[in-house]
CSV table of C-alpha atoms and ligand atoms in Angstrom, one decimal:
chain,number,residue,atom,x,y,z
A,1,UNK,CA,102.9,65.1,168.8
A,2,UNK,CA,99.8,63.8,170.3
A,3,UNK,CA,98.5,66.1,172.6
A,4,UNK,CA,97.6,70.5,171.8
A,5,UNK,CA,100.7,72.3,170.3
A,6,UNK,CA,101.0,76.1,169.8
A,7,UNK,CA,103.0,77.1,166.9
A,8,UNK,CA,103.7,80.9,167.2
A,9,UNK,CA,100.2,81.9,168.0
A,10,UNK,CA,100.1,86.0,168.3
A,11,UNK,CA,96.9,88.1,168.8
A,12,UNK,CA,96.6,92.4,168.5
A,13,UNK,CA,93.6,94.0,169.1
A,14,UNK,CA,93.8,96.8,166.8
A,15,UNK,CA,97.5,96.4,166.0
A,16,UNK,CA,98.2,96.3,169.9
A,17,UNK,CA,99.8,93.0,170.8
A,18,UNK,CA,98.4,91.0,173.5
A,19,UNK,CA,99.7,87.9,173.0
A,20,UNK,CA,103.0,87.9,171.0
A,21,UNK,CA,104.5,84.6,169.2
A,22,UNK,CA,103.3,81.7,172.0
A,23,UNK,CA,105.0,78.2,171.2
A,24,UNK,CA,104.0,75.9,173.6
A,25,UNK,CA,103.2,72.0,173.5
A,26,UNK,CA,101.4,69.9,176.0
A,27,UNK,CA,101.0,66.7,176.0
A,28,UNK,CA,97.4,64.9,176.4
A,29,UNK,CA,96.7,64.7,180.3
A,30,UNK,CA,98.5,67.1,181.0
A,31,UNK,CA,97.2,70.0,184.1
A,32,UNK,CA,98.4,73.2,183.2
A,33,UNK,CA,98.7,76.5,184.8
A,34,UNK,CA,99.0,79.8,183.2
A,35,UNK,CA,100.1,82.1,185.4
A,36,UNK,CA,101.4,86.0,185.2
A,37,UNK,CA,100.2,89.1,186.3
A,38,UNK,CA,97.3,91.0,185.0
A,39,UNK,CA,97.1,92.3,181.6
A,40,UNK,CA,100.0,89.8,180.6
A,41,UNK,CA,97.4,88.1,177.9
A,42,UNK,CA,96.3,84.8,179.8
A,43,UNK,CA,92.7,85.3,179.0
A,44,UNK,CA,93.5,86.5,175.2
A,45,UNK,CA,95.6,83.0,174.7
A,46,UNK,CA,93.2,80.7,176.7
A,47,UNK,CA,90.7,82.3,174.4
A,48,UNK,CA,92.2,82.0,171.5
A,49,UNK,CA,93.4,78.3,172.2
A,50,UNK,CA,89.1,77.6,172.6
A,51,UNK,CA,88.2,79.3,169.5
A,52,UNK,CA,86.5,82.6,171.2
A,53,UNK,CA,89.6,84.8,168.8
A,54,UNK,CA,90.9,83.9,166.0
A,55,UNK,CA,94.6,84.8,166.2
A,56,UNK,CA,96.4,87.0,164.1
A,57,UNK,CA,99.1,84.6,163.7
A,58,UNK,CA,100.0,81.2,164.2
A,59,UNK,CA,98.4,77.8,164.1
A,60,UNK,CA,96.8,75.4,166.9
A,61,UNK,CA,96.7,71.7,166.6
A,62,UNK,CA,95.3,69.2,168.2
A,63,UNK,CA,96.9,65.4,168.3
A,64,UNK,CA,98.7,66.9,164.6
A,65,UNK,CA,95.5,68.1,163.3
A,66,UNK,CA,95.3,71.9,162.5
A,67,UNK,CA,92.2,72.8,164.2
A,68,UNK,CA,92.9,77.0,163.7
A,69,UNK,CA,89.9,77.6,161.6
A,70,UNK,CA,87.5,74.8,163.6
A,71,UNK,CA,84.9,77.2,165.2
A,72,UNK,CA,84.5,77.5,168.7
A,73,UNK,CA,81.4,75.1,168.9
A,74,UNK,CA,83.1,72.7,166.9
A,75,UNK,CA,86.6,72.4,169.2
A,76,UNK,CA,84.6,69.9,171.8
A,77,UNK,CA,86.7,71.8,174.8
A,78,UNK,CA,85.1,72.7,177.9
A,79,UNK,CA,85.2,75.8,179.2
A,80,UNK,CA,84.7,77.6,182.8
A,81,UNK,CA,84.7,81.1,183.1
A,82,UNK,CA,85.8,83.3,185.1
A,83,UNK,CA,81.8,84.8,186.0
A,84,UNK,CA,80.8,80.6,185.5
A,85,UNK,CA,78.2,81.9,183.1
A,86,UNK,CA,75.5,79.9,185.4
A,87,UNK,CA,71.6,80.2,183.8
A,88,UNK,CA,69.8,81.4,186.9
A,89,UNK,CA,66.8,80.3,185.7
A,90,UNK,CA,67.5,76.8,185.3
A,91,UNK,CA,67.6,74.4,188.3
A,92,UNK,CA,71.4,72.6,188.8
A,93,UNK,CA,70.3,69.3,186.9
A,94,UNK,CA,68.9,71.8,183.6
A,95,UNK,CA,72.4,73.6,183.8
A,96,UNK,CA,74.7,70.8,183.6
A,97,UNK,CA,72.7,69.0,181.0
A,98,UNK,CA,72.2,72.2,178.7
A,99,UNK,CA,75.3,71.5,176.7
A,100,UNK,CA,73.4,67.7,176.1
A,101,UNK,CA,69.9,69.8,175.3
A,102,UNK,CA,71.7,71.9,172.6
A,103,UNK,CA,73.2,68.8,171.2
A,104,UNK,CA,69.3,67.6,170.9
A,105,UNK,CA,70.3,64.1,173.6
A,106,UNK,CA,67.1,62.8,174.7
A,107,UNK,CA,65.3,63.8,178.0
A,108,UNK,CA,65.9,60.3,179.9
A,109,UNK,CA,69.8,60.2,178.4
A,110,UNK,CA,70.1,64.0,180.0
A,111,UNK,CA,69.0,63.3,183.3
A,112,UNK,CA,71.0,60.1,183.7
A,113,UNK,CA,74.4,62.2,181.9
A,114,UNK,CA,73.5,64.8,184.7
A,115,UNK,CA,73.5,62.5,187.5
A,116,UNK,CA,76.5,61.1,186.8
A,117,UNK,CA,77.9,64.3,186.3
A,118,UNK,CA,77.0,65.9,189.9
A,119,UNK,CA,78.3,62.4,191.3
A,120,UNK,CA,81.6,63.4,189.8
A,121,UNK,CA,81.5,66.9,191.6
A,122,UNK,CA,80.3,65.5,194.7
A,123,UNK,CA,76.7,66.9,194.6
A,124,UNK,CA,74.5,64.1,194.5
A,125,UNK,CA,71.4,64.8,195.3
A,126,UNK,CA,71.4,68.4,194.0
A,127,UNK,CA,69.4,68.1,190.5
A,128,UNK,CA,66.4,69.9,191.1
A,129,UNK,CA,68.1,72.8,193.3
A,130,UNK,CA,67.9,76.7,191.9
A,131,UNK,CA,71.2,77.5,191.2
A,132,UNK,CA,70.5,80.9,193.4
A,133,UNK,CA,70.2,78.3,196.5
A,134,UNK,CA,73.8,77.6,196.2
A,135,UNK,CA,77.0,78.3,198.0
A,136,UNK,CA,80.1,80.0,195.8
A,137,UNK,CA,82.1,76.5,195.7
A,138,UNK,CA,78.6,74.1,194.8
A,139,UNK,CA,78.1,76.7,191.9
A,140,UNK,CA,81.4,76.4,190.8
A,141,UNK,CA,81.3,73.1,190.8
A,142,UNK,CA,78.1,72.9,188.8
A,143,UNK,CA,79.9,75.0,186.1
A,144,UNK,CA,83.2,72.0,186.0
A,145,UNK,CA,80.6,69.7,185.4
A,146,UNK,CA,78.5,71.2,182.9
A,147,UNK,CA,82.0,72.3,181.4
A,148,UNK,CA,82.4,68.5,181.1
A,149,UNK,CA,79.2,67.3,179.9
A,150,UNK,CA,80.1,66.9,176.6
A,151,UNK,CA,83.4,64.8,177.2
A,152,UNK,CA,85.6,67.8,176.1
A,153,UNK,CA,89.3,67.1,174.1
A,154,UNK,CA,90.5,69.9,176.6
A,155,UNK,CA,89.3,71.5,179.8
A,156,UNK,CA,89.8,75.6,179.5
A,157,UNK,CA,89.5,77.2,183.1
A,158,UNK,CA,89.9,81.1,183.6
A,159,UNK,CA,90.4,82.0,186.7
A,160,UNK,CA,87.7,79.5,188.4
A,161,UNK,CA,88.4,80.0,191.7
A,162,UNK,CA,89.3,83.5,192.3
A,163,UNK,CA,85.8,84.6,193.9
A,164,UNK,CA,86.1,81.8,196.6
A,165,UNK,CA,87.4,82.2,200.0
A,166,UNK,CA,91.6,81.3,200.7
A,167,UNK,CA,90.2,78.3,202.6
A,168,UNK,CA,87.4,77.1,200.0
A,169,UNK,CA,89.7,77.9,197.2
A,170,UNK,CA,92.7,75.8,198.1
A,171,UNK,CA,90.2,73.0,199.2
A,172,UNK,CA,88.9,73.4,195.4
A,173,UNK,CA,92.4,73.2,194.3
A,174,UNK,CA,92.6,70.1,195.3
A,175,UNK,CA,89.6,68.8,194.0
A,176,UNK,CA,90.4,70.0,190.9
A,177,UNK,CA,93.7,68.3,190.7
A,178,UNK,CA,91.9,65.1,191.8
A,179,UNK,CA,89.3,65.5,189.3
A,180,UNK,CA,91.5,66.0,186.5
A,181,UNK,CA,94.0,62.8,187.3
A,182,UNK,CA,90.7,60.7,187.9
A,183,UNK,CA,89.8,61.5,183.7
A,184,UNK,CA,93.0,61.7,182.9
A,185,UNK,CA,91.6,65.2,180.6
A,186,UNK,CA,94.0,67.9,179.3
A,187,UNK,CA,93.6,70.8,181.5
A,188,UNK,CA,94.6,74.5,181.6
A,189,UNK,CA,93.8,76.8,184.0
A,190,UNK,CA,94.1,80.2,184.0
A,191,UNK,CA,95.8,82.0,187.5
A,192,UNK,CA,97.6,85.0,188.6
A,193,UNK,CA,97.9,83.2,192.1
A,194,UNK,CA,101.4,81.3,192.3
A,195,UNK,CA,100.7,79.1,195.1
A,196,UNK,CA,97.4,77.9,193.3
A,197,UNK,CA,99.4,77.2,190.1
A,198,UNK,CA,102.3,75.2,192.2
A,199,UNK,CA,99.2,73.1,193.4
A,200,UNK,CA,97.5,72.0,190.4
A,201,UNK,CA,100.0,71.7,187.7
A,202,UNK,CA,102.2,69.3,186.1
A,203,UNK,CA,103.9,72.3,183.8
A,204,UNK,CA,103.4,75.8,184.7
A,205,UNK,CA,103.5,78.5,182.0
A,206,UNK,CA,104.7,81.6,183.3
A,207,UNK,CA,103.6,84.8,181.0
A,208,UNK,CA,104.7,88.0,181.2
A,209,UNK,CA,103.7,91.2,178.8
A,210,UNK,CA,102.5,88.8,176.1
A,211,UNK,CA,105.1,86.1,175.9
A,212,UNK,CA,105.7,83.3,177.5
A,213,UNK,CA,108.9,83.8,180.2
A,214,UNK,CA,109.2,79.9,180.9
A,215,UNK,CA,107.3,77.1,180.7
A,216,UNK,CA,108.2,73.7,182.9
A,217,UNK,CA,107.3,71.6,185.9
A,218,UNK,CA,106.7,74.1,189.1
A,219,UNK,CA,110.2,72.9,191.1
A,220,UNK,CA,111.9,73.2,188.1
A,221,UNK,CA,110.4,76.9,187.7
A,222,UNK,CA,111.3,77.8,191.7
A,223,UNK,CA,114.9,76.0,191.3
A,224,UNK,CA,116.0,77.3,187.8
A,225,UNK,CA,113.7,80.2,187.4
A,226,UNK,CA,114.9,81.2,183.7
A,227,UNK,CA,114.8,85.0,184.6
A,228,UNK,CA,114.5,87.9,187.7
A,229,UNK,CA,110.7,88.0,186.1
A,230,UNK,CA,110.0,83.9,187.0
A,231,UNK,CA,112.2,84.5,190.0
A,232,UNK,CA,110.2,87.3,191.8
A,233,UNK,CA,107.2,86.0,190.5
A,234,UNK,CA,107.0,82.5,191.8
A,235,UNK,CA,107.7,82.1,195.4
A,236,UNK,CA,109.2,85.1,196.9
A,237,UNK,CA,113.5,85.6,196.4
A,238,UNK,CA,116.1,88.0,197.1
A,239,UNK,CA,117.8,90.2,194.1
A,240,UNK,CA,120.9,90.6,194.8
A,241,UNK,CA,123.1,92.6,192.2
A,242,UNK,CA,127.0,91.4,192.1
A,243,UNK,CA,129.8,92.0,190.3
A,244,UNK,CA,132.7,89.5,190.0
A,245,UNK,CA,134.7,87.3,187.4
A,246,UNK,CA,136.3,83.5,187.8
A,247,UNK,CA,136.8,83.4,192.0
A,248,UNK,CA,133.7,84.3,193.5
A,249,UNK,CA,131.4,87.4,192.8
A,250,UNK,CA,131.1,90.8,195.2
A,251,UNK,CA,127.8,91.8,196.8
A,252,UNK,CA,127.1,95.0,198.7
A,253,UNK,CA,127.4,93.1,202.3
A,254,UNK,CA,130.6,91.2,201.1
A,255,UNK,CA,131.6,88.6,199.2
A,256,UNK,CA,129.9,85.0,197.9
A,257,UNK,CA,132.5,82.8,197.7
A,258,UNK,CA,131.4,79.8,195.2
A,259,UNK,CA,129.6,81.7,192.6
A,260,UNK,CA,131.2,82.0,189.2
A,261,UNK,CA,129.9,84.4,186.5
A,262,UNK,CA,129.8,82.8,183.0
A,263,UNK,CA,133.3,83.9,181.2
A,264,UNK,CA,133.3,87.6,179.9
A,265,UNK,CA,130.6,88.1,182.6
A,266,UNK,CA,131.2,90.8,185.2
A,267,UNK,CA,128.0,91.6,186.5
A,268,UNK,CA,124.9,89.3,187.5
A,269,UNK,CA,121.9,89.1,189.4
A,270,UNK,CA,121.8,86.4,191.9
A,271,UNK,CA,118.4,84.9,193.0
A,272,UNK,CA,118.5,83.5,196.6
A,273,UNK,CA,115.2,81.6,197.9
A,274,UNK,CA,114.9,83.3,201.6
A,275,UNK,CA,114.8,79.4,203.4
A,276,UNK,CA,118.2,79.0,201.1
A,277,UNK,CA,120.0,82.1,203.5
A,278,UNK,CA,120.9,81.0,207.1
A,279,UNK,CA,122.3,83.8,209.6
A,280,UNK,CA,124.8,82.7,211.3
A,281,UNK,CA,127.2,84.5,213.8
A,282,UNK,CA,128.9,87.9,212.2
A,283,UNK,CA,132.7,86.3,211.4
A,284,UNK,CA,131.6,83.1,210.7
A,285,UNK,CA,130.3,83.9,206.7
A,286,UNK,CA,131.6,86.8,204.7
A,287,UNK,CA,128.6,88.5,203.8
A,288,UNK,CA,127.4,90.8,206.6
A,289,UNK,CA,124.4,93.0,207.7
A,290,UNK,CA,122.0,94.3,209.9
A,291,UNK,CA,119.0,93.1,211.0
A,292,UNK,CA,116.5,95.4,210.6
A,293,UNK,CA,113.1,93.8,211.1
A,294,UNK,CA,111.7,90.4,212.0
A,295,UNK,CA,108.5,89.4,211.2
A,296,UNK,CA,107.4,86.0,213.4
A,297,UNK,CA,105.0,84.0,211.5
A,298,UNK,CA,104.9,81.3,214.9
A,299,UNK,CA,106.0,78.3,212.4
A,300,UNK,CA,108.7,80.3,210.6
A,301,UNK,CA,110.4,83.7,211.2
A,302,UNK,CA,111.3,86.1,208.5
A,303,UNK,CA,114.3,88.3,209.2
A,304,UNK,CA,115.0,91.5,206.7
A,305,UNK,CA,119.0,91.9,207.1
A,306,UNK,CA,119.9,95.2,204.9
A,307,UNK,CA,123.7,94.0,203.7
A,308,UNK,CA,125.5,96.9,202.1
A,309,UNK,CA,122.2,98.9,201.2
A,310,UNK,CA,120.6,95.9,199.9
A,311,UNK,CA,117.9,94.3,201.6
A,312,UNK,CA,117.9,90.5,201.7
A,313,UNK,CA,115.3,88.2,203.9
A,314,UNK,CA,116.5,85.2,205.7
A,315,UNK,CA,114.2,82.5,207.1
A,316,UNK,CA,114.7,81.1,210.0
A,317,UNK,CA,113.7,78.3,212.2
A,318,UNK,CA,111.5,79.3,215.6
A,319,UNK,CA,114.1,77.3,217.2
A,320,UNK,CA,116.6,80.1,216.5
A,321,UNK,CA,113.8,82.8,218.0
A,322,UNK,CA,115.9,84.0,220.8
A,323,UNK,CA,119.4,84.2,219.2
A,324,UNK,CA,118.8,87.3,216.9
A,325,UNK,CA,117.4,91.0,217.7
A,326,UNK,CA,116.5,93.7,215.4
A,327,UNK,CA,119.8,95.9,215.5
A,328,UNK,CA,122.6,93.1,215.3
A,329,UNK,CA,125.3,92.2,213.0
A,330,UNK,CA,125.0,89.1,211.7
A,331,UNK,CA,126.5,86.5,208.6
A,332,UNK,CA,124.8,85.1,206.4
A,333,UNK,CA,126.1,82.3,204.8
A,334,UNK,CA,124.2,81.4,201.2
A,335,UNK,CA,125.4,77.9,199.3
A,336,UNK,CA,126.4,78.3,196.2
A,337,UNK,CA,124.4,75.7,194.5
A,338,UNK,CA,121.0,78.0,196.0
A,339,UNK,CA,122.4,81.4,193.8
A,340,UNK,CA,120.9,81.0,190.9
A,341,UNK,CA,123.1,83.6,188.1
A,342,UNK,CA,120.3,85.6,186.1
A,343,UNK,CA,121.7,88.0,183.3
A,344,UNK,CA,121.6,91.3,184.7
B,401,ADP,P1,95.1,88.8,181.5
B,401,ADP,O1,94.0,87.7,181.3
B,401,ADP,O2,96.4,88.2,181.6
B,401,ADP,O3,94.8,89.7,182.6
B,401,ADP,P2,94.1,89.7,178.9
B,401,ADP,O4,94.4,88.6,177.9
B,401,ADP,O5,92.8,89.9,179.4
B,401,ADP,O6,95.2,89.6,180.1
B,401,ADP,O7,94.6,91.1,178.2
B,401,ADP,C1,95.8,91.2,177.6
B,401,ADP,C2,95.9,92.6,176.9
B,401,ADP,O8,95.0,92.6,175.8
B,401,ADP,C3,95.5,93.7,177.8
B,401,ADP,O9,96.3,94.8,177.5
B,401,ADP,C4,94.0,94.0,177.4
B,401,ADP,O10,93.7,95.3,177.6
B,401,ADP,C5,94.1,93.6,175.9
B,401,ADP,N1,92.8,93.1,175.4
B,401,ADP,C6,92.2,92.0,175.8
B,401,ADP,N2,91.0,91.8,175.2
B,401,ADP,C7,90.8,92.8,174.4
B,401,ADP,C8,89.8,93.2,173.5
B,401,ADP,N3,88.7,92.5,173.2
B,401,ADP,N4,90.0,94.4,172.8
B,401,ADP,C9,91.1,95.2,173.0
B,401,ADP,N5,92.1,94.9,173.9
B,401,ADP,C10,92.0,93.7,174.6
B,402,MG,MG1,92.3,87.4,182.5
């Protein structure tokens, strides 16, 4: 395949597992987004994948090539960090065209690489500025496009936007995205922020404790999430444990008529998106409860219904801000095609 593969790529520090037997395959162009919760090994594989570990196990390739042995310096990937690594010493233009310096590229080639480099990030004019006299999202900017001096095979972002601002980070998002279509450059950013990965990528990885839980396009992870792991994860979702065999399954509130457990199955998790639960009047669905809070967000309302002992959040339209209070009974009627059947 054209494009970077992972064949069973594992890394232990000291015989403790960090990333454990990673196949993955993207093809070139490709934005990806590798997302799980802290200490889930996102840094170790992102890492590895740039040359920074060598992994215990497992081989990296490259358009077919096996590149496991190339040294770091060698892979021609860019890489962001997390910090950005800026030299404060070094004025914006000096920064960007380090990577050119290293490489021994002439003085006049360097300037004119650099200036076509901050026209790229959108900071012409910015050459000769100390990189102290900068705000958070110019410098980060200044490390994408010193990250991309060289032309890099593959574009390795750890967590790049995590010290900005909610505002100035999804602005940067976008940018990104932008960025990455306009070259066309295999990219893979690291995130524990779902919203940010949903943004950006054409295939989101989700990890959890070393593995990788599912890997696919981001609807495709908040439709079918593979597991209850994906399903809380990404996008917030009810849990709701059933029991049940060919007609239907049982939930604590009542029944969900339309699901169907594979055959042998008797018990399932169902995951139910909260816009995919609509209250309606107490008779007119057979799953009842009790509304116990509503949070108002002004564009949508979130109402927590505890059905049976179980708590399950609706979302409802504003329009519908008068017909329910805190204290009634209400239905709530769920399609079956928005129940998703994990194992439980
Ligand atoms: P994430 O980036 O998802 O937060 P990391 O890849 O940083 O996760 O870490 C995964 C696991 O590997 C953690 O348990 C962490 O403590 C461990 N780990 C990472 N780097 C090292 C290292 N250099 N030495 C020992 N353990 C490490
Ligand atoms: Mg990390």
């Amino acid at each position: 395949m054209s494009g970077l593969v992972l064949e069973g790529i594992s890394k232990s520090f000291n015989g403790v597992s960090a990333v454990d037997h990673v196949d993955l395959a993207v093809p070139n162009g490709t934005f990806v987004c590798m997302l799980g919760p802290s200490g889930c090994g996102k840094t170790t594989l992102l890492r590895t994948i740039a040359g920074l570990e060598e992994p215990t196990s497992g081989r990296i390739l490259i358009d077919g090539a096996d590149i496991t042995a190339v040294p770091a310096h060698k892979r021609n990937f860019g890489m962001v960090f997390q910090s950005l690594a800026l030299f404060p010493h070094l004025n914006v233009g000096e920064n960007i065209a380090y990577p050119l310096r290293i490489r021994s590229v002439g003085r006049a080639e360097r300037v004119k690489r650099a200036e076509e480099l901050l026209a790229l990030v959108d900071l012409r004019g910015y050459a000769d500025r100390p990189v102290a006299r900068l705000s958070g999202g110019q410098r980060q900017r200044v490390a994408i496009a010193r990250a991309l001096a060289l032309s890099p095979k593959l574009f390795l972002l750890d967590e790049p936007l995590s010290a900005l601002d909610a505002k100035l980070r999804e602005a940067m998002q976008v940018e990104l995205r932008k960025l990455q279509q306009r070259l066309g450059i295999t990219t893979i950013v690291v995130t524990h922020d779902q919203r940010e990965a949903m943004t950006m990528a054409d295939l989101v990885v989700v990890m959890g404790q070393g593995r990788i839980q599912q890997a696919a396009s981001p609807v495709e992870i908040y439709r079918k999430p593979v597991n209850a792991f994906v399903a809380d994860f990404i996008g917030s979702t009810n849990l709701i444990a059933v029991q049940g065999s060919g007609q239907g399954v049982t939930a604590p509130g009542g029944t969900i008529p339309g699901v169907v457990l594979a055959p042998g199955q008797t018990s399932a998790t169902l995951s139910v998106r909260p816009e995919d639960i609509h209250l309606v009047p107490v008779g007119e669905a057979p799953l009842t409860g009790t509304i116990s809070f509503i949070r108002d967000l002004g564009a949508s309302i979130e109402t927590f219904v505890d059905a049976g002992g179980t708590q399950i959040v609706a979302v409802a339209s504003p329009r519908d801000r008068a017909e329910f209070r805190v204290g009634d009974t209400v239905g709530l009627r769920l399609a079956p095609e928005s129940c998703r059947v994990l194992a439980s």
